[in-house]
Amino acid sequence: MAFINTLSSHYELTTYSQASQLPEWCTAMQNEVLALEHNRTWDIISLLPDKTPIGSKWVYCVKCNADGLLERYKAHLVAQGFTQKRGIDYFETFSQ
């Protein structure tokens, strides 16, 4: 019962507007951006005139240890690549 209570006391958010109000989630998002920059996952450039950007979304999850105690808050920034079309913009991703 204590394990279930511990898990239910930490909830995962679904929107940026919710997460941006809480310091622990702001830290998780900042850590994700720092990791993306450190790993050189992206480059910020001006959008080329003939390109259409795809959207991006924050995904939030709570990581717990095996004993159910909170380990950390984790945020992932994901590109919504399902809007890309093979042969048109399949090999390059421009996200907003």
Tab-separated table of C-alpha atoms in Angstrom:
chain	number	residue	atom	x	y	z
A	1	MET	CA	0.000	0.000	0.000
A	2	ALA	CA	2.848	2.397	0.819
A	3	PHE	CA	4.405	1.687	-2.589
A	4	ILE	CA	1.174	2.619	-4.410
A	5	ASN	CA	0.753	5.755	-2.301
A	6	THR	CA	4.288	6.842	-3.138
A	7	LEU	CA	3.727	6.342	-6.865
A	8	SER	CA	0.408	8.146	-6.872
A	9	SER	CA	1.824	11.157	-5.022
A	10	HIS	CA	3.914	12.063	-8.111
A	11	TYR	CA	1.889	12.668	-11.206
A	12	GLU	CA	2.915	13.196	-14.815
A	13	LEU	CA	1.793	16.328	-16.586
A	14	THR	CA	0.365	16.586	-20.061
A	15	THR	CA	0.876	20.229	-21.029
A	16	TYR	CA	3.685	22.764	-21.064
A	17	SER	CA	1.469	25.322	-19.344
A	18	GLN	CA	1.121	22.982	-16.349
A	19	ALA	CA	4.823	22.103	-16.247
A	20	SER	CA	6.059	25.673	-16.603
A	21	GLN	CA	4.383	26.546	-13.294
A	22	LEU	CA	6.372	23.993	-11.250
A	23	PRO	CA	10.082	24.384	-10.493
A	24	GLU	CA	10.871	20.649	-10.624
A	25	TRP	CA	9.476	20.377	-14.159
A	26	CYS	CA	11.207	23.606	-15.269
A	27	THR	CA	14.491	22.064	-14.104
A	28	ALA	CA	13.708	18.846	-15.994
A	29	MET	CA	13.011	20.811	-19.199
A	30	GLN	CA	16.174	22.874	-18.738
A	31	ASN	CA	18.208	19.668	-18.275
A	32	GLU	CA	16.729	18.238	-21.499
A	33	VAL	CA	17.645	21.354	-23.489
A	34	LEU	CA	21.166	21.301	-22.029
A	35	ALA	CA	21.527	17.617	-22.971
A	36	LEU	CA	20.336	18.331	-26.534
A	37	GLU	CA	22.874	21.151	-26.827
A	38	HIS	CA	25.667	19.083	-25.270
A	39	ASN	CA	25.025	16.170	-27.644
A	40	ARG	CA	24.758	18.574	-30.606
A	41	THR	CA	21.349	17.087	-31.420
A	42	TRP	CA	20.156	20.250	-33.092
A	43	ASP	CA	21.223	23.493	-34.691
A	44	ILE	CA	19.136	26.637	-34.464
A	45	ILE	CA	18.896	28.196	-37.912
A	46	SER	CA	16.576	30.484	-39.813
A	47	LEU	CA	13.839	28.593	-41.591
A	48	LEU	CA	14.457	28.371	-45.307
A	49	PRO	CA	11.701	29.947	-47.432
A	50	ASP	CA	10.642	26.684	-49.113
A	51	LYS	CA	10.509	24.623	-45.887
A	52	THR	CA	7.593	24.023	-43.552
A	53	PRO	CA	8.345	23.485	-39.851
A	54	ILE	CA	6.903	20.558	-37.946
A	55	GLY	CA	5.713	20.927	-34.396
A	56	SER	CA	7.361	19.737	-31.221
A	57	LYS	CA	5.941	18.637	-27.905
A	58	TRP	CA	7.163	18.188	-24.364
A	59	VAL	CA	6.561	14.746	-22.863
A	60	TYR	CA	6.806	14.423	-19.077
A	61	CYS	CA	7.402	11.362	-16.925
A	62	VAL	CA	8.284	10.651	-13.319
A	63	LYS	CA	11.143	8.199	-12.753
A	64	CYS	CA	10.999	6.141	-9.554
A	65	ASN	CA	13.515	3.792	-7.947
A	66	ALA	CA	12.727	0.091	-7.496
A	67	ASP	CA	11.450	0.869	-3.996
A	68	GLY	CA	8.990	3.402	-5.400
A	69	LEU	CA	10.760	6.531	-4.193
A	70	LEU	CA	11.044	9.459	-6.555
A	71	GLU	CA	14.290	9.360	-8.519
A	72	ARG	CA	13.768	12.363	-10.818
A	73	TYR	CA	11.441	14.248	-13.076
A	74	LYS	CA	12.193	13.656	-16.750
A	75	ALA	CA	11.120	15.815	-19.689
A	76	HIS	CA	11.626	14.899	-23.353
A	77	LEU	CA	11.315	17.335	-26.242
A	78	VAL	CA	10.065	15.378	-29.245
A	79	ALA	CA	9.536	16.437	-32.835
A	80	GLN	CA	6.164	15.613	-34.342
A	81	GLY	CA	7.647	13.942	-37.406
A	82	PHE	CA	4.391	12.307	-38.466
A	83	THR	CA	3.725	15.343	-40.672
A	84	GLN	CA	6.764	14.699	-42.875
A	85	LYS	CA	6.344	13.317	-46.386
A	86	ARG	CA	8.784	10.860	-47.981
A	87	GLY	CA	10.693	12.460	-50.835
A	88	ILE	CA	9.702	15.994	-49.831
A	89	ASP	CA	11.023	16.674	-46.334
A	90	TYR	CA	11.796	13.181	-45.097
A	91	PHE	CA	15.565	13.580	-44.594
A	92	GLU	CA	15.590	16.993	-42.926
A	93	THR	CA	13.544	18.080	-39.956
A	94	PHE	CA	12.673	21.696	-39.263
A	95	SER	CA	10.841	22.000	-35.963
A	96	GLN	CA	9.196	24.995	-34.378
